XYZ file of C-alpha atoms in Angstrom:
753
model
C -47.452 -18.850 -39.791
C -45.573 -20.697 -37.057
C -42.015 -19.943 -36.016
C -41.542 -23.683 -35.310
C -41.836 -24.594 -38.983
C -38.625 -24.956 -41.023
C -37.650 -21.781 -42.805
C -38.143 -23.326 -46.240
C -41.677 -24.433 -45.416
C -42.545 -20.963 -44.126
C -41.128 -19.294 -47.243
C -42.931 -21.650 -49.595
C -46.243 -21.088 -47.829
C -45.901 -17.315 -48.086
C -44.952 -17.493 -51.758
C -47.859 -19.724 -52.691
C -50.287 -17.649 -50.648
C -49.195 -14.660 -52.721
C -49.662 -16.741 -55.918
C -46.070 -16.147 -56.969
C -43.907 -18.573 -58.901
C -40.264 -18.891 -57.883
C -39.381 -16.853 -60.952
C -41.755 -14.042 -59.944
C -40.436 -13.975 -56.369
C -36.864 -13.939 -57.696
C -37.669 -10.972 -59.927
C -39.414 -9.091 -57.115
C -36.703 -9.725 -54.513
C -33.476 -9.829 -56.504
C -32.695 -13.289 -55.055
C -31.954 -15.897 -57.739
C -34.534 -18.529 -58.697
C -32.060 -21.223 -57.737
C -31.476 -19.738 -54.265
C -35.228 -19.513 -53.623
C -35.596 -23.168 -54.577
C -32.689 -24.182 -52.336
C -34.198 -22.405 -49.358
C -37.670 -23.852 -49.871
C -36.322 -27.406 -50.116
C -34.069 -26.973 -47.079
C -30.795 -27.173 -49.005
C -29.936 -23.686 -47.774
C -31.296 -23.690 -44.245
C -29.722 -20.549 -42.810
C -29.747 -17.710 -45.339
C -28.228 -14.377 -44.423
C -30.411 -11.676 -42.924
C -30.120 -9.416 -45.981
C -31.357 -12.265 -48.194
C -34.376 -12.842 -45.951
C -35.110 -9.114 -45.889
C -35.053 -9.007 -49.701
C -37.464 -11.954 -49.814
C -39.774 -10.227 -47.362
C -39.765 -7.129 -49.566
C -40.506 -9.222 -52.631
C -43.405 -10.924 -50.839
C -44.760 -7.580 -49.625
C -44.953 -8.825 -46.024
C -46.436 -6.816 -43.184
C -44.261 -6.161 -40.115
C -45.479 -9.174 -38.127
C -44.963 -11.600 -41.003
C -41.547 -10.110 -41.771
C -40.476 -10.607 -38.134
C -41.715 -14.208 -38.165
C -39.830 -14.968 -41.383
C -36.617 -13.547 -39.929
C -37.150 -15.607 -36.783
C -37.590 -18.787 -38.832
C -34.304 -18.032 -40.601
C -32.479 -17.445 -37.303
C -33.791 -20.711 -35.904
C -32.323 -22.702 -38.799
C -29.012 -24.373 -38.144
C -27.013 -26.508 -40.568
C -26.502 -30.068 -39.422
C -22.966 -31.022 -38.306
C -21.600 -33.954 -40.316
C -20.047 -37.046 -38.760
C -16.437 -38.265 -39.197
C -15.042 -41.579 -40.446
C -11.737 -42.703 -41.955
C -9.031 -40.978 -43.949
C -7.440 -41.524 -47.371
C -5.380 -39.946 -50.149
C -5.787 -36.360 -51.367
C -3.347 -36.265 -54.302
C -4.740 -34.818 -57.542
C -4.185 -36.892 -60.693
C -2.533 -35.474 -63.795
C -4.778 -33.476 -66.143
C -6.261 -35.044 -69.257
C -3.552 -35.002 -71.921
C -5.820 -34.010 -74.800
C -7.747 -31.346 -72.899
C -9.229 -28.969 -75.478
C -10.838 -25.545 -75.386
C -12.604 -23.963 -72.394
C -10.502 -20.814 -72.738
C -13.038 -18.402 -71.187
C -13.701 -20.794 -68.303
C -10.004 -21.222 -67.537
C -9.587 -17.450 -67.649
C -12.302 -17.060 -64.987
C -10.550 -19.578 -62.744
C -7.189 -17.843 -63.264
C -8.768 -14.535 -62.260
C -10.151 -16.103 -59.080
C -6.757 -17.610 -58.317
C -5.081 -14.232 -58.797
C -7.470 -12.586 -56.348
C -6.769 -15.301 -53.798
C -3.002 -15.132 -54.300
C -2.531 -11.358 -54.301
C -5.349 -9.996 -52.150
C -5.522 -12.571 -49.414
C -9.117 -13.294 -50.333
C -9.581 -17.031 -49.947
C -11.621 -17.889 -53.019
C -14.135 -20.675 -53.528
C -15.283 -21.467 -57.084
C -18.193 -23.798 -57.808
C -18.025 -25.454 -61.238
C -21.426 -26.992 -61.927
C -23.055 -28.653 -64.896
C -24.762 -31.765 -66.239
C -23.145 -35.216 -66.228
C -20.355 -35.575 -68.755
C -19.734 -31.880 -69.409
C -16.087 -32.035 -68.275
C -16.172 -30.435 -64.825
C -13.414 -32.595 -63.352
C -11.260 -32.296 -66.474
C -11.542 -28.511 -66.277
C -10.605 -28.491 -62.586
C -7.563 -30.707 -63.152
C -6.412 -28.569 -66.053
C -6.784 -25.459 -63.892
C -4.798 -27.071 -61.062
C -1.963 -27.954 -63.421
C -1.883 -24.419 -64.809
C -2.142 -22.703 -61.433
C 0.175 -24.935 -59.377
C 3.294 -22.704 -59.690
C 1.457 -19.845 -57.992
C 0.441 -21.972 -54.992
C 3.596 -23.326 -53.285
C 1.579 -24.745 -50.392
C 0.521 -27.652 -52.617
C -2.388 -28.983 -54.648
C -4.878 -31.395 -53.125
C -8.006 -33.197 -54.288
C -10.773 -35.210 -52.671
C -13.380 -37.083 -54.721
C -16.545 -36.696 -52.691
C -18.482 -39.255 -54.783
C -21.605 -37.127 -54.616
C -23.670 -39.355 -56.906
C -22.424 -42.829 -56.009
C -21.998 -43.246 -52.255
C -21.015 -39.847 -50.970
C -17.868 -39.503 -48.872
C -18.616 -38.308 -45.366
C -17.493 -34.738 -44.636
C -15.455 -35.959 -41.694
C -13.553 -38.411 -43.866
C -12.837 -35.681 -46.425
C -11.552 -33.476 -43.570
C -9.186 -36.172 -42.414
C -7.862 -36.748 -45.941
C -7.084 -33.072 -46.419
C -5.572 -32.596 -42.956
C -3.308 -35.613 -43.355
C -2.259 -34.404 -46.819
C -1.416 -31.051 -45.243
C 0.898 -32.825 -42.791
C -1.201 -32.872 -39.605
C -0.094 -35.733 -37.340
C -2.365 -38.572 -36.220
C -1.805 -37.495 -32.608
C -3.053 -33.993 -33.329
C -6.042 -35.342 -35.276
C -6.983 -37.629 -32.404
C -7.106 -34.610 -30.060
C -9.662 -32.720 -32.171
C -13.410 -33.290 -32.468
C -15.086 -32.720 -35.881
C -15.630 -29.015 -35.216
C -12.019 -28.589 -34.145
C -10.775 -30.382 -37.284
C -12.801 -28.027 -39.484
C -11.278 -25.043 -37.676
C -7.817 -26.531 -38.069
C -8.329 -26.940 -41.840
C -9.471 -23.331 -42.135
C -6.399 -22.151 -40.238
C -4.037 -24.173 -42.422
C -5.633 -22.945 -45.647
C -5.440 -19.366 -44.358
C -1.705 -19.699 -43.595
C -0.657 -21.465 -46.790
C -1.213 -20.870 -50.474
C -2.903 -24.085 -51.630
C -5.267 -25.258 -54.348
C -7.905 -27.716 -53.175
C -10.309 -29.539 -55.501
C -13.464 -30.915 -53.917
C -14.649 -33.061 -56.784
C -18.158 -34.356 -57.349
C -19.842 -32.711 -54.365
C -23.305 -33.912 -53.408
C -24.644 -30.756 -51.773
C -23.700 -27.723 -49.689
C -23.685 -29.617 -46.397
C -20.965 -31.940 -47.633
C -18.500 -29.112 -48.325
C -19.228 -26.266 -45.882
C -16.787 -27.517 -43.271
C -14.065 -27.848 -45.917
C -14.005 -24.220 -47.037
C -11.544 -21.500 -45.951
C -12.825 -18.319 -44.348
C -9.843 -16.216 -45.490
C -6.288 -16.485 -46.705
C -4.649 -17.073 -50.070
C -5.874 -20.545 -50.918
C -8.180 -21.453 -53.793
C -10.886 -24.116 -53.506
C -12.509 -25.519 -56.644
C -15.742 -27.452 -56.121
C -17.220 -29.518 -58.935
C -20.808 -30.663 -58.687
C -23.771 -31.546 -60.837
C -25.688 -29.168 -58.604
C -25.085 -25.399 -58.577
C -24.805 -25.396 -54.738
C -26.515 -22.029 -54.521
C -26.829 -22.330 -50.763
C -23.123 -21.446 -50.523
C -22.585 -17.736 -50.132
C -19.679 -15.513 -51.257
C -18.415 -17.947 -53.877
C -17.611 -17.589 -57.571
C -19.783 -19.650 -59.904
C -19.071 -21.210 -63.246
C -21.913 -23.064 -64.983
C -20.397 -25.491 -67.480
C -22.384 -26.892 -70.396
C -21.609 -28.364 -73.783
C -18.530 -27.273 -75.735
C -18.646 -24.833 -78.613
C -18.690 -26.297 -82.127
C -15.042 -25.401 -82.657
C -14.013 -26.911 -79.309
C -15.970 -30.120 -79.954
C -14.433 -30.489 -83.402
C -10.995 -29.754 -81.964
C -11.332 -32.464 -79.303
C -12.356 -35.044 -81.896
C -9.401 -34.054 -84.102
C -6.943 -34.433 -81.218
C -8.186 -37.925 -80.338
C -8.688 -39.198 -83.897
C -5.606 -37.546 -85.340
C -5.647 -34.627 -87.717
C -5.183 -36.668 -90.887
C -8.112 -38.975 -90.199
C -10.366 -36.171 -88.980
C -9.578 -33.854 -91.893
C -10.296 -36.622 -94.408
C -13.921 -36.686 -93.180
C -14.340 -33.172 -91.817
C -18.102 -33.001 -92.442
C -18.667 -36.342 -90.727
C -16.555 -35.213 -87.745
C -18.722 -32.101 -87.406
C -21.829 -34.293 -87.574
C -20.493 -36.574 -84.822
C -19.913 -33.510 -82.636
C -23.541 -32.437 -83.106
C -24.931 -35.933 -82.523
C -22.944 -36.092 -79.273
C -24.545 -32.819 -78.200
C -20.979 -31.435 -77.943
C -20.807 -33.091 -74.516
C -17.148 -33.878 -73.695
C -17.836 -37.336 -72.249
C -19.866 -38.331 -75.301
C -17.236 -36.911 -77.650
C -14.466 -38.885 -75.945
C -16.467 -42.104 -75.981
C -17.296 -41.675 -79.670
C -13.701 -40.849 -80.635
C -12.259 -43.686 -78.552
C -14.695 -46.115 -80.189
C -13.295 -45.080 -83.559
C -9.636 -45.252 -82.499
C -10.067 -48.940 -81.611
C -11.694 -49.611 -84.987
C -9.250 -48.340 -87.571
C -11.250 -50.000 -90.329
C -14.385 -47.943 -89.576
C -14.941 -44.557 -91.136
C -16.252 -41.551 -89.251
C -19.260 -41.740 -91.572
C -19.991 -45.211 -90.204
C -20.132 -43.780 -86.686
C -22.463 -41.019 -87.914
C -24.861 -43.687 -89.167
C -24.710 -45.485 -85.809
C -25.469 -42.291 -83.901
C -28.134 -40.965 -86.286
C -30.715 -43.426 -84.964
C -32.070 -41.671 -81.844
C -33.324 -44.917 -80.323
C -29.825 -46.441 -80.482
C -27.694 -43.363 -79.885
C -27.168 -43.685 -76.144
C -26.330 -47.362 -76.471
C -23.899 -46.578 -79.277
C -22.047 -44.065 -77.088
C -20.025 -46.707 -75.270
C -16.325 -47.558 -75.431
C -15.042 -50.358 -73.261
C -16.537 -49.975 -69.803
C -17.316 -46.258 -70.283
C -20.932 -45.511 -71.195
C -22.482 -42.061 -71.477
C -25.784 -43.517 -70.341
C -24.221 -44.664 -67.062
C -23.290 -41.084 -66.157
C -26.935 -40.068 -66.462
C -28.139 -43.175 -64.654
C -26.209 -42.274 -61.486
C -28.090 -39.004 -61.144
C -31.394 -40.531 -62.234
C -31.307 -43.164 -59.470
C -31.064 -40.467 -56.793
C -34.196 -38.637 -57.926
C -37.482 -38.757 -56.083
C -40.239 -40.660 -57.865
C -41.914 -37.400 -58.924
C -38.706 -35.983 -60.362
C -37.843 -39.204 -62.197
C -41.305 -39.245 -63.787
C -40.965 -35.584 -64.729
C -37.631 -36.265 -66.453
C -39.189 -39.098 -68.426
C -42.112 -36.959 -69.558
C -40.093 -33.825 -70.372
C -38.554 -35.765 -73.229
C -41.931 -35.357 -74.965
C -41.627 -31.545 -75.144
C -41.227 -30.683 -78.833
C -39.491 -27.303 -78.468
C -35.880 -26.484 -77.561
C -36.779 -25.174 -74.093
C -39.759 -24.972 -71.780
C -41.392 -23.338 -68.783
C -42.855 -24.973 -65.698
C -46.251 -24.884 -67.439
C -45.061 -27.686 -69.731
C -44.299 -29.856 -66.730
C -47.709 -29.026 -65.286
C -49.470 -30.059 -68.507
C -47.496 -33.290 -68.827
C -48.045 -34.395 -65.232
C -51.565 -32.978 -64.744
C -50.397 -30.937 -61.741
C -50.301 -27.247 -60.877
C -47.579 -24.925 -62.108
C -46.194 -24.434 -58.583
C -45.849 -28.174 -58.027
C -44.321 -28.712 -61.455
C -41.827 -25.918 -60.864
C -40.715 -27.494 -57.595
C -40.108 -30.847 -59.292
C -38.263 -29.277 -62.217
C -36.040 -27.385 -59.804
C -35.110 -30.746 -58.272
C -33.991 -31.845 -61.737
C -31.906 -28.682 -62.033
C -30.304 -29.465 -58.704
C -29.523 -32.970 -59.929
C -27.781 -31.567 -63.006
C -30.283 -33.210 -65.359
C -32.096 -30.028 -66.381
C -30.505 -26.703 -67.208
C -31.819 -23.197 -66.760
C -31.732 -21.654 -70.218
C -32.682 -18.162 -69.065
C -35.039 -16.674 -66.517
C -38.014 -18.942 -66.048
C -37.107 -21.372 -68.837
C -35.476 -24.782 -68.737
C -33.510 -26.883 -71.237
C -32.790 -30.585 -71.561
C -29.487 -31.515 -73.136
C -30.198 -33.563 -76.254
C -28.603 -36.715 -74.821
C -30.453 -36.380 -71.516
C -33.673 -35.942 -73.521
C -32.931 -39.249 -75.248
C -32.165 -40.809 -71.860
C -35.523 -39.624 -70.525
C -37.375 -40.974 -73.556
C -35.629 -44.313 -73.164
C -36.692 -44.512 -69.526
C -40.199 -43.459 -70.543
C -40.488 -46.408 -72.911
C -39.115 -48.768 -70.256
C -40.937 -47.550 -67.174
C -44.261 -46.067 -68.303
C -47.236 -47.847 -69.794
C -47.939 -46.820 -73.410
C -51.345 -45.522 -72.350
C -49.776 -43.144 -69.819
C -47.308 -41.833 -72.380
C -50.133 -41.226 -74.839
C -52.208 -39.497 -72.167
C -49.306 -37.174 -71.328
C -48.786 -36.376 -75.023
C -52.496 -35.645 -75.377
C -52.453 -33.315 -72.364
C -49.438 -31.417 -73.686
C -50.808 -31.126 -77.220
C -54.217 -30.000 -75.985
C -52.702 -27.398 -73.659
C -50.408 -25.972 -76.319
C -53.107 -25.660 -78.982
C -55.827 -24.426 -76.648
C -53.487 -21.793 -75.222
C -52.364 -20.798 -78.717
C -55.996 -20.302 -79.728
C -56.784 -18.281 -76.605
C -53.696 -16.120 -77.173
C -54.339 -15.615 -80.884
C -57.909 -14.470 -80.254
C -56.660 -11.403 -78.409
C -56.116 -10.004 -81.924
C -59.393 -11.183 -83.518
C -62.399 -8.829 -83.624
C -64.979 -9.775 -81.026
C -62.488 -11.458 -78.691
C -60.112 -10.308 -75.964
C -59.530 -11.994 -72.595
C -59.969 -15.773 -72.275
C -63.464 -16.877 -71.232
C -64.126 -17.458 -67.508
C -64.230 -21.195 -68.176
C -60.576 -21.234 -69.290
C -58.611 -23.538 -66.999
C -55.130 -23.580 -68.537
C -51.983 -23.085 -66.407
C -51.173 -19.982 -68.481
C -53.802 -17.309 -69.136
C -52.574 -14.316 -71.202
C -54.066 -11.253 -69.540
C -53.303 -8.788 -72.338
C -52.557 -8.718 -76.046
C -48.899 -8.121 -75.176
C -48.766 -11.244 -72.998
C -50.521 -13.226 -75.713
C -48.008 -12.005 -78.297
C -45.073 -12.929 -76.058
C -46.454 -16.428 -75.397
C -47.179 -17.194 -79.047
C -43.667 -16.193 -80.073
C -41.750 -17.793 -77.204
C -43.659 -21.079 -77.559
C -43.866 -20.962 -81.370
C -41.742 -24.063 -81.971
C -43.804 -26.086 -79.500
C -47.321 -25.141 -80.597
C -46.348 -25.527 -84.261
C -45.091 -29.045 -83.504
C -48.337 -29.734 -81.647
C -50.333 -28.471 -84.649
C -48.417 -30.798 -86.971
C -49.036 -33.683 -84.597
C -52.743 -32.881 -84.394
C -52.947 -32.807 -88.203
C -51.144 -36.141 -88.402
C -53.591 -37.641 -85.905
C -56.599 -36.385 -87.837
C -57.713 -33.876 -85.202
C -59.149 -31.689 -87.946
C -61.412 -29.491 -85.848
C -58.591 -28.615 -83.443
C -56.265 -27.734 -86.337
C -58.890 -25.504 -87.968
C -59.755 -23.722 -84.701
C -56.117 -23.090 -83.772
C -55.163 -21.683 -87.164
C -58.363 -19.607 -87.310
C -57.319 -17.861 -84.093
C -54.143 -16.650 -85.858
C -56.016 -14.647 -88.534
C -54.907 -11.255 -87.183
C -52.004 -12.205 -84.945
C -49.997 -13.486 -87.921
C -49.619 -9.891 -89.137
C -47.654 -9.210 -85.917
C -45.026 -11.840 -86.748
C -44.739 -11.838 -90.517
C -41.176 -13.166 -90.702
C -41.738 -16.279 -88.556
C -41.400 -18.495 -91.614
C -44.186 -20.998 -90.870
C -47.469 -19.240 -91.613
C -47.883 -20.901 -95.006
C -47.562 -24.291 -93.324
C -50.015 -23.369 -90.564
C -52.729 -22.295 -92.977
C -52.048 -25.128 -95.437
C -52.558 -27.657 -92.635
C -55.781 -25.887 -91.697
C -57.026 -25.817 -95.304
C -56.357 -29.550 -95.593
C -58.172 -30.170 -92.294
C -61.143 -28.112 -93.527
C -61.202 -30.183 -96.701
C -61.279 -33.364 -94.609
C -64.232 -31.907 -92.686
C -65.876 -30.920 -95.994
C -66.411 -27.415 -94.614
C -66.434 -24.996 -97.576
C -66.393 -21.858 -95.411
C -63.390 -23.004 -93.342
C -61.662 -24.127 -96.517
C -62.166 -20.715 -98.158
C -61.070 -18.922 -94.978
C -57.822 -20.840 -94.626
C -57.023 -20.762 -98.342
C -57.364 -16.984 -98.119
C -55.013 -16.950 -95.150
C -52.636 -19.226 -97.068
C -52.728 -16.791 -100.010
C -51.822 -13.962 -97.622
C -48.901 -15.967 -96.179
C -47.544 -16.910 -99.609
C -47.804 -13.293 -100.740
C -46.704 -11.325 -97.670
C -44.389 -13.759 -95.882
C -42.884 -15.938 -98.605
C -43.054 -13.703 -101.715
C -44.488 -16.619 -103.729
C -46.876 -14.435 -105.678
C -48.024 -16.840 -108.404
C -48.925 -19.476 -105.789
C -50.678 -16.807 -103.732
C -52.872 -15.916 -106.715
C -53.646 -19.610 -107.338
C -54.717 -20.186 -103.722
C -56.918 -17.073 -103.837
C -58.691 -18.408 -106.961
C -59.340 -21.717 -105.187
C -60.530 -19.836 -102.070
C -63.049 -17.928 -104.208
C -64.462 -21.215 -105.524
C -65.095 -22.571 -102.009
C -66.379 -19.208 -100.758
C -69.002 -19.223 -103.508
C -69.914 -22.782 -102.563
C -70.332 -21.584 -98.967
C -72.248 -18.504 -100.208
C -70.106 -16.313 -97.959
C -69.605 -12.753 -99.199
C -66.790 -11.977 -96.759
C -64.600 -14.820 -97.989
C -65.472 -14.069 -101.635
C -64.369 -10.448 -101.307
C -61.296 -11.560 -99.364
C -60.345 -14.002 -102.126
C -60.669 -11.318 -104.815
C -58.638 -8.943 -102.665
C -55.827 -11.486 -102.061
C -55.658 -12.256 -105.772
C -55.399 -8.518 -106.497
C -52.630 -8.169 -103.910
C -50.610 -10.940 -105.554
C -50.991 -9.336 -108.991
C -49.845 -6.008 -107.584
C -46.631 -7.642 -106.382
C -46.181 -9.203 -109.814
C -46.571 -5.778 -111.427
C -49.722 -6.838 -113.302
C -51.602 -3.620 -112.607
C -54.569 -4.275 -114.906
C -55.362 -7.653 -113.319
C -54.911 -6.123 -109.854
C -57.309 -3.293 -110.741
C -59.912 -5.705 -112.121
C -59.855 -8.068 -109.108
C -59.827 -5.300 -106.482
C -62.632 -3.414 -108.228
C -64.651 -6.654 -108.325
C -64.099 -7.010 -104.553
C -65.236 -3.404 -103.987
C -68.339 -3.918 -106.127
C -69.269 -7.192 -104.408
C -68.908 -5.581 -100.973
C -71.089 -2.620 -101.941
C -73.696 -4.785 -103.650
C -74.048 -7.057 -100.616
C -73.753 -4.230 -98.102
C -70.884 -6.125 -96.469
C -68.100 -3.677 -95.657
C -65.780 -5.670 -93.383
C -63.117 -5.966 -96.096
C -64.162 -2.996 -98.267
C -61.418 -0.598 -96.973
C -58.713 -3.092 -97.815
C -60.132 -3.860 -101.276
C -60.571 -0.140 -102.058
C -57.011 0.587 -100.924
C -55.701 -2.118 -103.255
C -57.767 -0.669 -106.105
C -56.140 2.699 -105.441
C -52.700 1.106 -105.497
C -53.477 -0.518 -108.857
C -54.629 2.854 -110.246
C -51.343 4.416 -109.122
C -49.387 1.631 -110.812
C -51.368 2.359 -113.996
C -50.181 5.977 -113.833
C -53.470 7.368 -112.516
C -52.142 8.834 -109.265
C -54.874 11.497 -108.873
C -57.583 8.826 -109.089
C -55.608 6.703 -106.609
C -55.454 9.663 -104.231
C -59.211 10.169 -104.487
C -59.861 6.464 -103.841
C -57.660 6.467 -100.735
C -59.266 9.672 -99.451
C -62.630 7.911 -99.699
C -61.271 5.026 -97.630
C -60.121 7.415 -94.901
C -63.520 9.140 -94.910
C -65.173 5.723 -94.545
C -62.941 4.800 -91.587
C -63.422 8.177 -89.888
C -67.225 8.142 -90.167
C -68.974 7.836 -86.788
C -71.128 4.956 -88.027
C -68.243 3.034 -89.620
C -69.002 -0.722 -89.436
C -65.276 -1.465 -88.985
C -63.819 -0.562 -85.601
C -61.149 -1.343 -83.044
C -57.780 -2.799 -83.984
C -58.948 -3.822 -87.472
C -59.880 -0.235 -88.282
C -56.527 0.955 -86.915
C -54.656 -1.481 -89.174
C -56.672 -0.347 -92.227
C -56.069 3.310 -91.324
C -52.288 2.839 -91.035
C -52.100 1.072 -94.425
C -54.267 3.705 -96.116
C -52.205 6.547 -94.641
C -49.126 4.918 -96.155
C -50.972 4.640 -99.487
C -51.761 8.366 -99.399
C -48.062 9.047 -98.928
C -47.249 6.925 -101.984
C -49.894 8.789 -104.006
C -48.404 12.163 -103.093
C -44.921 10.867 -103.872
C -46.094 9.729 -107.310
C -47.363 13.272 -107.878
C -44.044 14.773 -106.713
C -45.558 16.261 -103.550
C -42.731 15.196 -101.245
C -43.734 17.285 -98.223
C -47.252 15.822 -98.124
C -45.794 12.379 -98.761
C -43.348 12.647 -95.837
C -46.119 13.831 -93.504
C -48.242 10.803 -94.344
C -45.303 8.405 -93.972
C -44.560 9.804 -90.504
C -48.167 9.348 -89.453
C -48.363 5.822 -90.881
C -45.081 4.866 -89.207
C -46.320 6.071 -85.810
C -49.546 4.087 -86.194
C -47.761 0.888 -87.259
C -45.290 1.182 -84.389
C -48.131 1.565 -81.898
C -49.864 -1.499 -83.359
C -46.644 -3.531 -83.260
C -46.677 -4.160 -87.034
C -42.978 -3.644 -87.458
C -42.574 -4.942 -91.009
C -44.936 -2.171 -92.135
C -43.023 0.329 -90.023
C -39.887 -0.685 -91.943
C -41.616 0.024 -95.268
C -42.781 3.396 -94.021
C -39.351 4.380 -92.703
C -37.857 3.528 -96.108
C -40.451 5.644 -97.926
C -39.927 8.473 -95.448
C -36.170 8.354 -95.997
C -36.668 8.531 -99.747
C -39.044 11.500 -99.419
C -36.657 13.368 -97.120
C -33.793 12.816 -99.530
C -35.974 14.262 -102.305
C -36.589 17.271 -100.051
C -32.864 17.674 -99.402
C -33.251 16.901 -95.665
C -30.420 14.390 -95.578
C -29.732 14.348 -91.833
C -33.287 13.384 -90.930
C -33.252 10.894 -93.810
C -30.082 9.340 -92.395
C -31.740 9.083 -88.952
C -34.857 7.385 -90.402
C -32.857 4.881 -92.420
C -30.779 3.974 -89.372
C -33.980 3.451 -87.412
C -35.067 1.019 -90.129
C -31.807 -0.913 -89.832
C -32.284 -1.026 -86.063
C -35.487 -3.026 -86.588
C -33.278 -5.959 -87.624
C -35.188 -9.171 -88.279
C -38.529 -7.359 -88.031
C -37.750 -5.738 -91.397
C -37.723 -7.461 -94.773
C -34.401 -8.043 -96.523
C -35.405 -5.840 -99.440
C -36.068 -2.876 -97.115
C -32.803 -3.442 -95.275
C -30.849 -3.655 -98.539
C -32.506 -0.524 -99.943
C -31.823 1.399 -96.727
C -28.127 0.478 -96.782
C -27.812 1.595 -100.402
C -29.471 4.934 -99.652
C -27.221 5.486 -96.632
C -24.118 4.695 -98.668
C -25.208 7.211 -101.292
C -25.709 10.052 -98.806
C -22.901 12.591 -98.412
C -20.486 11.919 -95.532
C -21.427 13.335 -92.136
């Protein structure tokens, strides 16, 4: 590491040597992701010593490397800007139909109050994507705050995206507006003028708006060091290189605010006559203020057009950006200004990110689309964040505003060859489905870590990481699976869905498992693979039964699965089909059919000596016996299942055995409850609940907490029952509605505390 290198280059090298993403370094050091990116790209060239020390701690640097990093930071000096001509600094009036933004205005009022009463010169950075209303918010704040700042209100448009105003020129505009004479200005060099501005802002109580800032370097010399003035900076970039400033990240309006703005421009009578269409326009505009104004103004000049007509114009994604134009104001033009300033790599990334099917993404998506490494993709995506064209949704994830996504897709069709677009789509789809399969297999018997040959940008290193990835990227890999099915990639669809066989039990209430396994069953049919068809029809039966409560359909799919399993001569899938049919009949209350099918599954397993599914089939047979009023026989059947699972030579082991054991323990509790043995029942429910919680099968834990609450109430132990039922409610979406409803009813019936 050389002390002559720029600080950002040194920091980047150390981070990559440690194989840390910006997100990981931010988490380890406590320095924001955005600040790390600014420093590495040289936007923040002279960070404070405490920031560098935190980075060194996060990197785990030895003494020599820490000293060198601090030296690189000390050597950095911000460049001094040049000076040109002067101009006006008078703020215009605020937008007359300004709507909403109450919380944001409250934050700016609080900053103004601190500046006015405490003598703490405040700087607030209002950042956000093009068209989100940054300038309108600043002007509204100035109008509201003006009475508290008798020194005056001033504004300079820095034109950060279309021919930036030189810092020196902005200095001259502000100094002249503050009454400094030409003679005095001629006596000062640029550094002296900056000092003079700071002194004036410290002595007076002023509000200054620095609108449309390009970067930190453009505004540093314009900021007060102390005093009672307030400076509002608007920028598409977050300007994280500025220290000791308040920050306000502006995005789209709320639904109520967007609807309110449209009503104010269109007029209440016209808007109320087509209220649903007005709400649809707000959504199609992405609730972006610029787009909302353009859409409403288009309608106000066309009194003969209905709001519904505008909805139809905007509903076509390919035409939407073009339709959002009124006079010489075009939403697309606002995006184009930022787009033209991007590097080639960033512009290409923006075009390709429009292909991401989910609502948000990580840097791994960019890596897959561009066939680069995650580190490189992250750097490019951070440039898009800085340009205001990509938003940080939460730590490590990014979001494209809907209209910017459409802009990127439009540029993709104009500037990329169709073959390159298709290649990028193929890379993304392949990465999503291959990673989904690798992650899902953490839960399948015989699998765990990805094979050494795995080359994906994300490699889940534990079942917990796999679970987190599958859930966080669920919308994207499901969309990729649909696309693969549409393209006839039957083998890929079958392999991906097959990997979910045991993971799906971890996420029962996702809402899409029936679709996943139906697509796979159809793909298996296209491949004329009877085993795969039986397997996925069995999985589909499970999803219809457990996830969707469509019990008749579940039984029908199990019957069809049995037919294909017999064709494939596969005992496992035959016993599974009989078991799934029995499970559906149990839910329908048809105990005799459930007993017949489950007993047939038990007999087939024993006859073939194939015991992989035997514990589950035997447990279902016990449940059917209980439903028939034969609780003692059910208890004996479930005891035999536990003895089978506890035997040292049990052919079922690992996580599968643990799942079977938890379900059978719950069944034993139900047997004891049916016999009126509430103490034994509660003991088994507690044990089953602990096992399900450890396995992460929370929908089963909810069932067991409900049963435990019922048993405790029967025992007269109402306080513990109340605690258990509240724990069930705390599971939230992990629990089924019927358990949540039953728990609330039981709680309401308990005596008051």
